[in-house]
Tab-separated table of C-alpha atoms and ligand atoms in Angstrom:
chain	number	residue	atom	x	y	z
V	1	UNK	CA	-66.884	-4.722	20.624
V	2	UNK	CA	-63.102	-4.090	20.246
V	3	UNK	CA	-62.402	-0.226	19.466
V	4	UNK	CA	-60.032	0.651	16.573
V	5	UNK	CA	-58.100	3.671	17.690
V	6	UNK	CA	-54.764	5.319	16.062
V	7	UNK	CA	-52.566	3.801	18.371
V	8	UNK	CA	-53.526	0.563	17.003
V	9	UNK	CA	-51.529	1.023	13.841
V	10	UNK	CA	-47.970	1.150	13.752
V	11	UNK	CA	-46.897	4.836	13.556
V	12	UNK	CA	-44.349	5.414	10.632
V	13	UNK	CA	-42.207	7.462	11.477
V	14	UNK	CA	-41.373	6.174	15.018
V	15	UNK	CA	-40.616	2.981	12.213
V	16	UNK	CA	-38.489	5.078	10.355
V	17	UNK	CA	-37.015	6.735	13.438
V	18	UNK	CA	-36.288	3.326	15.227
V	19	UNK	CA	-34.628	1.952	12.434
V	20	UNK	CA	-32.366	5.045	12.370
V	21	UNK	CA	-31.913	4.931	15.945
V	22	UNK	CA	-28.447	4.793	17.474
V	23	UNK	CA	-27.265	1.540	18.295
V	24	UNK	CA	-25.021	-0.462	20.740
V	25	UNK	CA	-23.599	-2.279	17.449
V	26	UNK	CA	-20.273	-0.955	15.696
V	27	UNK	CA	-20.154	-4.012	13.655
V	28	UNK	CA	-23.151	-6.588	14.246
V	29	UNK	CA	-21.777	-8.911	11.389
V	30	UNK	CA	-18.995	-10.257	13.893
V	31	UNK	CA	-21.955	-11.968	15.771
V	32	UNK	CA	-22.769	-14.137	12.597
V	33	UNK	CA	-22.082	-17.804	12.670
V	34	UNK	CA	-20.614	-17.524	9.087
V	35	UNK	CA	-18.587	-14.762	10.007
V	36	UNK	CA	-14.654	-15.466	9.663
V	37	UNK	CA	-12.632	-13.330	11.901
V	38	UNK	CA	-9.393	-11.990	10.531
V	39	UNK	CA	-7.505	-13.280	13.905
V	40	UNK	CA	-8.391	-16.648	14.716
V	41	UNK	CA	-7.281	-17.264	18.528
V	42	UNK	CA	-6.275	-20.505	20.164
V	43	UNK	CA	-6.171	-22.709	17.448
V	44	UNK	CA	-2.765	-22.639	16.566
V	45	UNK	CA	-1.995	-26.217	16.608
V	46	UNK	CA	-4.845	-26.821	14.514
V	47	UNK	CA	-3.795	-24.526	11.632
V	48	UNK	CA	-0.376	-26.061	11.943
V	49	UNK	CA	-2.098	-29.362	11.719
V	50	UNK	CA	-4.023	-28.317	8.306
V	51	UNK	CA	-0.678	-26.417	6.745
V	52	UNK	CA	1.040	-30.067	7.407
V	53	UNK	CA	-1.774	-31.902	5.638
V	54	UNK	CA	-2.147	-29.920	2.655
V	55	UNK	CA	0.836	-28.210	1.961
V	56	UNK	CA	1.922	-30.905	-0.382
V	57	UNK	CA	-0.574	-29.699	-3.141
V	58	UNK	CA	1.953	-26.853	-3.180
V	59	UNK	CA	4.891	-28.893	-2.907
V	60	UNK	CA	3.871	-32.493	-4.654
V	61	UNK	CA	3.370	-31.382	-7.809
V	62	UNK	CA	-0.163	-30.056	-7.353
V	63	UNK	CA	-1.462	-33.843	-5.878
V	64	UNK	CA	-4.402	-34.771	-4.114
V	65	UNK	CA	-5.146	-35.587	-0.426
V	66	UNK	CA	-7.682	-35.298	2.543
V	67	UNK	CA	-8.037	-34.573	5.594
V	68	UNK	CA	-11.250	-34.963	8.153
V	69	UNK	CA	-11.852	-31.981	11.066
V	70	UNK	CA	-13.993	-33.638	13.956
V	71	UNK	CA	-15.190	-31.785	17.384
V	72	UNK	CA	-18.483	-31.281	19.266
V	73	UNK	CA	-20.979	-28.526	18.308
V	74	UNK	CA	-19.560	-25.155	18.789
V	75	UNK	CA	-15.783	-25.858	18.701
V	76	UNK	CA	-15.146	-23.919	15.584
V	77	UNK	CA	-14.657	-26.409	13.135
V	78	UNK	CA	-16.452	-24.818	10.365
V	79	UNK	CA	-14.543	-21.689	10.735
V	80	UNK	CA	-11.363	-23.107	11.324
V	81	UNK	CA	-12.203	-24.734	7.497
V	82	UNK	CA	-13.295	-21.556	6.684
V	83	UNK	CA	-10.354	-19.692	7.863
V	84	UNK	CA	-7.370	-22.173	6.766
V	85	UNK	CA	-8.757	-22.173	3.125
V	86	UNK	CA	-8.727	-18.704	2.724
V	87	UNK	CA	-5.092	-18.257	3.704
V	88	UNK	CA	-4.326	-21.547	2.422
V	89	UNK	CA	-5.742	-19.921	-0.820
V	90	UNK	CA	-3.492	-16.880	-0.898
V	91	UNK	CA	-0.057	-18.757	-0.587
V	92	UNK	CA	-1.711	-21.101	-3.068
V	93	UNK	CA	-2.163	-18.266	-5.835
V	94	UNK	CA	1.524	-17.964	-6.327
V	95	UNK	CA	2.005	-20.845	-7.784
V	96	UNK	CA	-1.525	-21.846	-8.915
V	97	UNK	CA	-3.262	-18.646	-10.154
V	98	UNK	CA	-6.229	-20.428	-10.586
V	99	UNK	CA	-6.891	-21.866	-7.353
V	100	UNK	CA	-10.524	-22.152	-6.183
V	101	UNK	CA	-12.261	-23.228	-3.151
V	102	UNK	CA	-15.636	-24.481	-3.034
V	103	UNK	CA	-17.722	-25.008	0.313
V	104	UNK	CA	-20.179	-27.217	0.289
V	105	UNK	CA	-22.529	-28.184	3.522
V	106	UNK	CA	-23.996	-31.400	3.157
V	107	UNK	CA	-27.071	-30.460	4.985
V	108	UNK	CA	-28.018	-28.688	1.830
V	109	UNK	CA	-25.921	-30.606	-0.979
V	110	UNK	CA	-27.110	-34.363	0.358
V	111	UNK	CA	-25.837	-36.119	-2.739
V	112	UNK	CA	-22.945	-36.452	-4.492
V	113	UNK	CA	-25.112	-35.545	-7.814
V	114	UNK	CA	-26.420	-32.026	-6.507
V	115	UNK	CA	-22.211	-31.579	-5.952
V	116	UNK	CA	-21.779	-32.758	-9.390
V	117	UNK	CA	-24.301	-30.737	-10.638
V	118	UNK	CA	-22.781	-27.238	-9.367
V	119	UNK	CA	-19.280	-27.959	-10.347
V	120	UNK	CA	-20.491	-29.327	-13.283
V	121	UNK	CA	-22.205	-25.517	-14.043
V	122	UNK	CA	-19.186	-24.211	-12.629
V	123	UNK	CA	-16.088	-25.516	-14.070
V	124	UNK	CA	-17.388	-27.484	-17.313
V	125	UNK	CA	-20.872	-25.309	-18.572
V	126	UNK	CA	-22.684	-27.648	-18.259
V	127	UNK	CA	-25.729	-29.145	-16.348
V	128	UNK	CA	-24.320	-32.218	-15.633
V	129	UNK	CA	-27.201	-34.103	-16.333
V	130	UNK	CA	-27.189	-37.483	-18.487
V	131	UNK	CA	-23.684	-37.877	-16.884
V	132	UNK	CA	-23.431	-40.860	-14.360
V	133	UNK	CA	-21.508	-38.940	-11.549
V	134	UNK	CA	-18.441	-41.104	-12.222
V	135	UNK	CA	-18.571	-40.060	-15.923
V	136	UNK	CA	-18.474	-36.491	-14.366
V	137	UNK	CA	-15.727	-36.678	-12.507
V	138	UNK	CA	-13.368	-38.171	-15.516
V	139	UNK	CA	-14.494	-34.652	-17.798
V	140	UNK	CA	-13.971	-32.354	-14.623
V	141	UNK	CA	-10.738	-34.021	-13.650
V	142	UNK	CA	-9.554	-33.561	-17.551
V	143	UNK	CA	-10.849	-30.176	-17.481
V	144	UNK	CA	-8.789	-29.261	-14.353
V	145	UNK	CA	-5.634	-30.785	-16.054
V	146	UNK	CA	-6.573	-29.157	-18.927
V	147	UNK	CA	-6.810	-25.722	-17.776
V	148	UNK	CA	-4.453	-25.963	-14.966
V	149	UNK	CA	-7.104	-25.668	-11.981
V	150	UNK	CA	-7.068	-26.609	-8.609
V	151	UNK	CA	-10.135	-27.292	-6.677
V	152	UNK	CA	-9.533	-27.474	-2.826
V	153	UNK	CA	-13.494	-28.501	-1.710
V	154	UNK	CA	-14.785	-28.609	2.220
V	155	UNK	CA	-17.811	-30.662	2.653
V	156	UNK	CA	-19.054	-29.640	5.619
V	157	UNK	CA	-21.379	-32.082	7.743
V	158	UNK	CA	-19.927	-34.478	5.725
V	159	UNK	CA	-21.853	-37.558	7.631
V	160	UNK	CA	-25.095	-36.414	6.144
V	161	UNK	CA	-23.677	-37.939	2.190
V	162	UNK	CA	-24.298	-41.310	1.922
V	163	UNK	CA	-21.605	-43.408	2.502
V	164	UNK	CA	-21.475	-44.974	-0.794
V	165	UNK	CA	-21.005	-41.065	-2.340
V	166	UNK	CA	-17.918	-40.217	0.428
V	167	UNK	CA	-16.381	-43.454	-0.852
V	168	UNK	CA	-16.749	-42.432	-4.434
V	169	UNK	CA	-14.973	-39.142	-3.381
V	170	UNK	CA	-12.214	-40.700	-1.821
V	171	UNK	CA	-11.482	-43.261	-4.224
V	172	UNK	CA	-10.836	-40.647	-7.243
V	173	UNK	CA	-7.325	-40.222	-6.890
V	174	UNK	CA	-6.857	-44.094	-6.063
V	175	UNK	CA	-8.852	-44.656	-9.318
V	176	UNK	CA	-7.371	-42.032	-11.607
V	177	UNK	CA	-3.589	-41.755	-9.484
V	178	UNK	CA	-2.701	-38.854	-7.438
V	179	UNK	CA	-1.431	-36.916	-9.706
V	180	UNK	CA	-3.943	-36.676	-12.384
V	181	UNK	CA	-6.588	-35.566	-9.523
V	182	UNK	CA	-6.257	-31.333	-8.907
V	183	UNK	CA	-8.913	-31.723	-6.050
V	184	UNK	CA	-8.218	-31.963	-2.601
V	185	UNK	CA	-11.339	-32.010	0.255
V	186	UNK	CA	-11.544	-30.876	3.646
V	187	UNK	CA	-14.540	-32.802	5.167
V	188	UNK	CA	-15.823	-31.533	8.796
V	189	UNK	CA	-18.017	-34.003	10.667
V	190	UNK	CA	-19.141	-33.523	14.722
V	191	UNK	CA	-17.490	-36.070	16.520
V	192	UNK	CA	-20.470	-38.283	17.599
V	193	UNK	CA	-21.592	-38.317	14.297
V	194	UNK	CA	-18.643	-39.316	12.688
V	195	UNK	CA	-18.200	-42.125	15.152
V	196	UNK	CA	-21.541	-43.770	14.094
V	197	UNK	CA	-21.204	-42.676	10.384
V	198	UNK	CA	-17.424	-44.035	10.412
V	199	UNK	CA	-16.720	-47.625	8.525
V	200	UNK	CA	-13.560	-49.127	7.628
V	201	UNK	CA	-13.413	-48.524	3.970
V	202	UNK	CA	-14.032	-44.767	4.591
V	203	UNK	CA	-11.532	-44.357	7.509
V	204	UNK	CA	-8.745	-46.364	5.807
V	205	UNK	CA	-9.159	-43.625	2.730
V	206	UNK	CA	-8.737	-40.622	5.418
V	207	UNK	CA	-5.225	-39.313	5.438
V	208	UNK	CA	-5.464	-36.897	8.411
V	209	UNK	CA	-7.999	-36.596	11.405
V	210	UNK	CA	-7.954	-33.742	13.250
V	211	UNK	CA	-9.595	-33.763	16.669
V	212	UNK	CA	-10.398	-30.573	18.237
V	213	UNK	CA	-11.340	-29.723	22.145
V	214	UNK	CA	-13.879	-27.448	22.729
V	215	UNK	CA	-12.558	-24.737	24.490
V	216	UNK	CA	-11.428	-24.165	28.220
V	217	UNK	CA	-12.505	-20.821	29.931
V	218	UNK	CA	-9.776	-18.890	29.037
V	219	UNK	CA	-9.658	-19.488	25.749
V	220	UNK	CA	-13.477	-18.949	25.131
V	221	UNK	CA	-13.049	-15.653	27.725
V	222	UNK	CA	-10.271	-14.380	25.062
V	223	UNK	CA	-11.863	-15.061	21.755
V	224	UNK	CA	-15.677	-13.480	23.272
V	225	UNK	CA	-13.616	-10.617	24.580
V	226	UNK	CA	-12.003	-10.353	20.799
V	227	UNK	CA	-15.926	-10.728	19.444
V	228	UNK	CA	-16.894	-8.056	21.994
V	229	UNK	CA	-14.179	-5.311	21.004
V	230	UNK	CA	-15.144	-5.685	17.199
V	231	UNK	CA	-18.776	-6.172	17.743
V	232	UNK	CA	-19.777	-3.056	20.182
V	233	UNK	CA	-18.772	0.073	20.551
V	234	UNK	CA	-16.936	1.106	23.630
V	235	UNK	CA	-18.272	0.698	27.447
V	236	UNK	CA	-20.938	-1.163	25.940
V	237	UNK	CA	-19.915	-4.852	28.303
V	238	UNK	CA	-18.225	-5.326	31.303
V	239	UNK	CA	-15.088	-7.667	31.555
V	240	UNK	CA	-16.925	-9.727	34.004
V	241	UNK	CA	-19.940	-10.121	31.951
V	242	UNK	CA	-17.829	-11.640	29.343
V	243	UNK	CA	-16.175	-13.798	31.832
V	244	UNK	CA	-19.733	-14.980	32.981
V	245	UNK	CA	-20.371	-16.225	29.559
V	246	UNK	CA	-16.978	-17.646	28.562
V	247	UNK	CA	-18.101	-19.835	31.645
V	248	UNK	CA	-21.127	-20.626	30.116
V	249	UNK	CA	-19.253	-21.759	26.840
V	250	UNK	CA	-16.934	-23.600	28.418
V	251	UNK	CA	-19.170	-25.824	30.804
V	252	UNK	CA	-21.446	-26.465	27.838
V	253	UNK	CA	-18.823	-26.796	25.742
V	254	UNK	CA	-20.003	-24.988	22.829
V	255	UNK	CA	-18.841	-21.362	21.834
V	256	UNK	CA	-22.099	-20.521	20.167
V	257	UNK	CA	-23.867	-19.843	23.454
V	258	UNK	CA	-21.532	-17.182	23.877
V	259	UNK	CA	-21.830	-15.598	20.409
V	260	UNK	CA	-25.987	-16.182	20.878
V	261	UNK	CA	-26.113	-14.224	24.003
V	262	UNK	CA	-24.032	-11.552	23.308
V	263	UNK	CA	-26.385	-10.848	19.906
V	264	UNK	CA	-29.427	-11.444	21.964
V	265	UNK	CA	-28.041	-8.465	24.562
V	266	UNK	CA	-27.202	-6.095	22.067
V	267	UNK	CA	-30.714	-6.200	20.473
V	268	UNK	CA	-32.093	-6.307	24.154
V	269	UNK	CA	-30.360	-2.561	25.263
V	270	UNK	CA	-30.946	-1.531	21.789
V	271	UNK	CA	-34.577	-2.357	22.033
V	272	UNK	CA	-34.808	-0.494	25.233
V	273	UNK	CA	-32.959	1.990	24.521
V	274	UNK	CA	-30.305	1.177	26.983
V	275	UNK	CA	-26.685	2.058	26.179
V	276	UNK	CA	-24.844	-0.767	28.114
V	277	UNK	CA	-25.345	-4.323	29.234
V	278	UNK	CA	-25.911	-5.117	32.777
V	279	UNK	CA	-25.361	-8.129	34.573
V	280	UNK	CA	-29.172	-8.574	35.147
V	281	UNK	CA	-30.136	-8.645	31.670
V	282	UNK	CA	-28.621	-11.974	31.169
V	283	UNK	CA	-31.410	-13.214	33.500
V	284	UNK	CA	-34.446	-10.735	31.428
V	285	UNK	CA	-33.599	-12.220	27.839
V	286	UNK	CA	-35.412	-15.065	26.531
V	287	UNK	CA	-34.218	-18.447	27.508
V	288	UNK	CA	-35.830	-20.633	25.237
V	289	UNK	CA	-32.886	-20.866	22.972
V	290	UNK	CA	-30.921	-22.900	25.369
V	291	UNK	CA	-33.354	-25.287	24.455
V	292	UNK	CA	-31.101	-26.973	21.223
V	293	UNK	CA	-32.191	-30.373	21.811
V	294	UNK	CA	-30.143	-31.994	19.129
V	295	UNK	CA	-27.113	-30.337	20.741
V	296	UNK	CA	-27.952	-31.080	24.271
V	297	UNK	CA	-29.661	-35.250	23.081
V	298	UNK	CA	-25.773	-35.407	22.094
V	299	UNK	CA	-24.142	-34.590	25.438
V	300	UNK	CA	-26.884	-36.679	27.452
V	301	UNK	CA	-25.576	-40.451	29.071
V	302	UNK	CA	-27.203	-43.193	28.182
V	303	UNK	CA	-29.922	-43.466	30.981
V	304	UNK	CA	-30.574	-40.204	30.268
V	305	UNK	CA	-31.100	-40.550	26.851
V	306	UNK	CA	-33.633	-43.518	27.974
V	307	UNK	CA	-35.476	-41.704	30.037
V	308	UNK	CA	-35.817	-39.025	28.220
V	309	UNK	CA	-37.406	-41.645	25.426
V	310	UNK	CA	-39.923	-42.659	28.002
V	311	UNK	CA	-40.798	-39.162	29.036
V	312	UNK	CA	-41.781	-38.042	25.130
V	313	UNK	CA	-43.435	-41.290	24.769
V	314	UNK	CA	-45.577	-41.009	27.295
V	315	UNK	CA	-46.559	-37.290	26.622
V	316	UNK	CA	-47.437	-38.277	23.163
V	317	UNK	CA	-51.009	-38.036	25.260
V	318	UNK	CA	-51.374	-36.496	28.315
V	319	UNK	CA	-49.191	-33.171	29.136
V	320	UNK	CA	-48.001	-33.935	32.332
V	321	UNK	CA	-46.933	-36.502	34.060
V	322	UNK	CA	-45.028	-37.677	37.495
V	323	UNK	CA	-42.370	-39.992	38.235
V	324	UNK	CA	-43.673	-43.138	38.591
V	325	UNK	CA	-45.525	-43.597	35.160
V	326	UNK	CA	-42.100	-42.741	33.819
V	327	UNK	CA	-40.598	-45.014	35.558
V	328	UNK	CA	-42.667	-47.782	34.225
V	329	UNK	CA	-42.425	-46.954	30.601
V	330	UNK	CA	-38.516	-46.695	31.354
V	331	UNK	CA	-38.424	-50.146	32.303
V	332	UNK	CA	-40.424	-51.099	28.890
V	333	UNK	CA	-38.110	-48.873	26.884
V	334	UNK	CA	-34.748	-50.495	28.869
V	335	UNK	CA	-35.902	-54.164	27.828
V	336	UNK	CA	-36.350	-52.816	24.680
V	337	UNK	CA	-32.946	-51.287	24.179
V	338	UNK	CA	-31.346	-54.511	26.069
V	339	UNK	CA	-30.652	-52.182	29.301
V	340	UNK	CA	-30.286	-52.972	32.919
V	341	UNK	CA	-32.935	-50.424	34.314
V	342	UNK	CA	-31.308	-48.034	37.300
V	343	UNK	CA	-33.448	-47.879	40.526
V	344	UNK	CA	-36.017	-44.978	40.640
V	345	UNK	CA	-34.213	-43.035	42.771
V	346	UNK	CA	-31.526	-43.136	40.283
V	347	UNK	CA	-34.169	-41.721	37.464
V	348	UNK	CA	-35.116	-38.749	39.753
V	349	UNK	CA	-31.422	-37.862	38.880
V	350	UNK	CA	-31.699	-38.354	35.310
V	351	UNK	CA	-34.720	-36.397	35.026
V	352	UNK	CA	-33.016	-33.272	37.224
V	353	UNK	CA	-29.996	-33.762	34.117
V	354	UNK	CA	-32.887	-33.230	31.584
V	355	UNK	CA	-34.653	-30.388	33.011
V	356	UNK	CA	-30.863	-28.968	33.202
V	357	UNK	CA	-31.018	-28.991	29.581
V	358	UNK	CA	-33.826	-27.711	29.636
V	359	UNK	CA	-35.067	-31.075	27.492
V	360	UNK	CA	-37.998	-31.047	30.534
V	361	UNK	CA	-39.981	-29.017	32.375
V	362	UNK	CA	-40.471	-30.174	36.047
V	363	UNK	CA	-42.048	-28.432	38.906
V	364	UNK	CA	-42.630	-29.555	42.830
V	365	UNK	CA	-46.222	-29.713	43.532
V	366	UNK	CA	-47.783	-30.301	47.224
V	367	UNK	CA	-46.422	-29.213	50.233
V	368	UNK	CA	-43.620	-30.341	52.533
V	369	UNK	CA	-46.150	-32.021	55.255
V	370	UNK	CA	-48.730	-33.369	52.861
V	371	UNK	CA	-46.309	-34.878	50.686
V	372	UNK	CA	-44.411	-33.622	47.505
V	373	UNK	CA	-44.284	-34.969	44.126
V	374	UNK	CA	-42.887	-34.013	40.581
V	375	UNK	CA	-44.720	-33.055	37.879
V	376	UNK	CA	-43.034	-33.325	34.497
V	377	UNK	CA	-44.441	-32.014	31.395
V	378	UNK	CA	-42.717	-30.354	27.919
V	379	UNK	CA	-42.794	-27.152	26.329
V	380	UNK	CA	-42.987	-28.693	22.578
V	381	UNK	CA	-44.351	-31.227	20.377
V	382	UNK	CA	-42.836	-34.621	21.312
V	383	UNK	CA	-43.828	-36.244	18.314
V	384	UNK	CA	-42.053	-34.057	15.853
V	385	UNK	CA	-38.804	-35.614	17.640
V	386	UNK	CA	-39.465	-38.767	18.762
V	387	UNK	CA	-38.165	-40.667	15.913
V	388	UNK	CA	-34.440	-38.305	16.246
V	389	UNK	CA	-34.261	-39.533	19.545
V	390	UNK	CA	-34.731	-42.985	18.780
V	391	UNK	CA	-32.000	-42.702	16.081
V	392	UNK	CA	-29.946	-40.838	18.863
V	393	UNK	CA	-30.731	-44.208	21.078
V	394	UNK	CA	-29.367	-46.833	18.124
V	395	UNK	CA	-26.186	-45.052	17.531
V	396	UNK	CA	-25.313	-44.802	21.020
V	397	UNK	CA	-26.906	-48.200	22.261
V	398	UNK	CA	-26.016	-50.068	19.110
A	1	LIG	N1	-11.277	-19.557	17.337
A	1	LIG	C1	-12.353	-18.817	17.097
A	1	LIG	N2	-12.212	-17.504	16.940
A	1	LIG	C2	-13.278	-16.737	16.691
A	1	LIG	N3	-14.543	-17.188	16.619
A	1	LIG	C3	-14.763	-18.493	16.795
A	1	LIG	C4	-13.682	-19.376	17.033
A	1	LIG	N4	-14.168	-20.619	17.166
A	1	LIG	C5	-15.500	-20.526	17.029
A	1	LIG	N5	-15.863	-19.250	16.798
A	1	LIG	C6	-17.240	-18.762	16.621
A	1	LIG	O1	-18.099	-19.674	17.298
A	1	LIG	C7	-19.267	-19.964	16.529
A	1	LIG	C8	-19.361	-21.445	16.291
A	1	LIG	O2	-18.257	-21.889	15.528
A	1	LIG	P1	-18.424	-22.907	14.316
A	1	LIG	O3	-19.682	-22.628	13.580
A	1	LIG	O4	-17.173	-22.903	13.533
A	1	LIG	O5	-18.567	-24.275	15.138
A	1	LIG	P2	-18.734	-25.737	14.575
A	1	LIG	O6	-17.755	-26.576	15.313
A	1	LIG	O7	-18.646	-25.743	13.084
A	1	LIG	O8	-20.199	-26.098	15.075
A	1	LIG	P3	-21.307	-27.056	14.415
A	1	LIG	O9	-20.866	-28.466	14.654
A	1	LIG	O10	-22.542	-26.720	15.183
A	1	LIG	O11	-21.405	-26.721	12.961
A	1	LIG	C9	-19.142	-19.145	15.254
A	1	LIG	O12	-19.907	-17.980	15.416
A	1	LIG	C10	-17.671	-18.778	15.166
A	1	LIG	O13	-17.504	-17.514	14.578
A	2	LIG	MG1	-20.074	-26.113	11.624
């Protein structure tokens, strides 16, 4: 029989004390993803870039263009968008008071019509239903005239609209001239993405791509030691801490390690009660959310990618497996992809990259005079992402 006691509720007022407790944090908000800093660092050319591609609404008679910001995970691009349209914005109010920006992310606004239907509440009171989209866009473009609005729009994730609905965006101010259309957009896309998503009506219709690098050491060591200053109070990291995980963002080229971790370690010494980080924490946090699978599937090669097919097809069933049946069903999934297979001891490499990414578990089993062998087994579901992964496969194999 289990025995209730007192200490197996939650005493209230250590939850009112805890929540009260001092903290690590001066300013926790920093640490968001949709948090845009007032000094954006090392992306100078970038801005320059965007000020070049747009500053003609300002000087072209309040015209319409594009332009298209592509990069890997991590690199910034949203808030680079985010950044450049609220400055933009500000120079833009002296000569168009009414000057709006509207953000939309495409992983939540997947058609054109749910667009439609916001601006359409927005900027003409209406639903905007019974209206073909088209017929939408002729009454908000005459309303903008009208009323002497500007709309500058970011669609961010932009390969997640169909293609036929990007097209119909692009194609306004060819269809109604450029001066008749006060919208300009800002579409953000991750680089492998947009290379599969990419055709040639859409890229002809793309004034300006803008490619960014993720960043180098340095510059990911000056913008987490920028992050640190406004997100903790004094003393609370060590330089070289912050130079241990500006190498972490720059090898997997992706700054949001960095901002993840240094969240995750506040909330660590705060949980403990600890008043600084230490070197060894970086090791006691959780390390399950390395494991981004869509992020790491997208810097995997190709053999990689196929043998990490075979491995989640064949622990559809059993749990664990070991090299050999893996190297079968790689062979299968190679024909199938029209593949030259690599030799096995070639896929012993591949699988040492996946358990890198931590996309596999795999652990030595035996000993060094009986003989040794791998066993590789997952931490998840593979079914729940088997079908990604095959789309992952097509746009890089076809
Ligand atoms: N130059 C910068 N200065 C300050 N913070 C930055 C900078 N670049 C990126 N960050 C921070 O890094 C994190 C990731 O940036 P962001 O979300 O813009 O990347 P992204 O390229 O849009 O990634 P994804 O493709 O995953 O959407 C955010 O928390 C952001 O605040
Ligand atoms: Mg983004």
């Amino acid at each position: 029989m289990i025995a209730i006691t007192a200490n197996n509720f939650y005493d209230l007022t250590k939850f009112k004390h805890t929540i009260h407790r001092d903290s690590v944090f001066r300013n926790i908000e920093v640490l968001d993803f949709s948090y845009v800093p007032d000094k954006l660092y090392m992306r100078n050319d970038i801005i320059n870039s965007l000020i070049y591609s747009f500053r003609r609404i300002l000087t072209d008679n309040n015209s319409s263009t594009n332009c298209l910001i592509t990069g890997l995970p991590g690199s910034g691009k949203t808030t680079i968008a985010r950044y450049f349209a609220k400055h933009f914005r500000q120079s833009a109010l002296e000569s168009i008071p009414d000057f709006h920006i509207e953000f939309f992310n495409c992983l939540r606004f997947r058609r054109n019509d749910t667009i439609v239907a916001h601006l359409s509440k927005k900027y003409c009171h209406s639903s905007g239903k019974g209206y073909a989209s088209e017929e939408f866009w002729i009454i908000l473009l005459k309303k903008l005239i009208y009323s002497k609005k500007y709309l500058f729009i970011i669609l961010d994730n932009i390969d997640y609209l169909p293609r036929k609905d990007l097209l119909q965006l692009l194609c306004l101010s060819e269809s109604f001239g450029h001066q008749n259309v006060r919208i300009s957009f800002l579409f953000i896309s991750r680089s492998k993405q947009w290379d599969y998503y990419k055709n040639q009506d859409i890229n002809q219709r793309i004034y300006d791509l803008i490619k960014i690098k993720p960043y180098s050491f340095k510059e990911a060591y000056t913008i987490l030691k920028d992050k640190c200053e406004l997100a903790f109070k004094e003393n609370v990291i060590s330089e070289d801490l912050i130079a241990q995980l500006a190498q972490i963002v720059s090898e997997r080229k992706n700054m949001r390690y960095g901002i993840k971790y240094l969240r995750k370690l506040g909330i660590y010494v705060d949980k403990h009660e600890i008043e600084k980080i230490s070197f060894e924490m970086l090791n006691e946090i959780p390390k399950e959310f390395y494991f981004e699978y869509s992020e790491a599937l997208e810097n995997l090669k190709e053999h990689e990618l196929l043998t990490f097919y075979s491995i989640i097809t064949i622990l559809s069933n059993p749990k664990i497996t070991t090299t050999e049946p893996i190297y079968i069903e790689y062979q299968n999934v190679c024909k199938k992809f029209k593949k030259k297979p690599h030799v096995i001891m070639v896929l012993r490499r591949h699988i040492r990259s996946l358990a890198k990414f931590n996309l596999v578990k795999t652990e030595v089993i035996g000993s060094p005079r009986k003989g040794r062998y791998n066993e590789i087994s997952l931490s998840y579901d593979p079914s729940g992402i088997k079908k990604e992964v095959e789309m992952f496969l097509n746009q890089k194999l076809g």
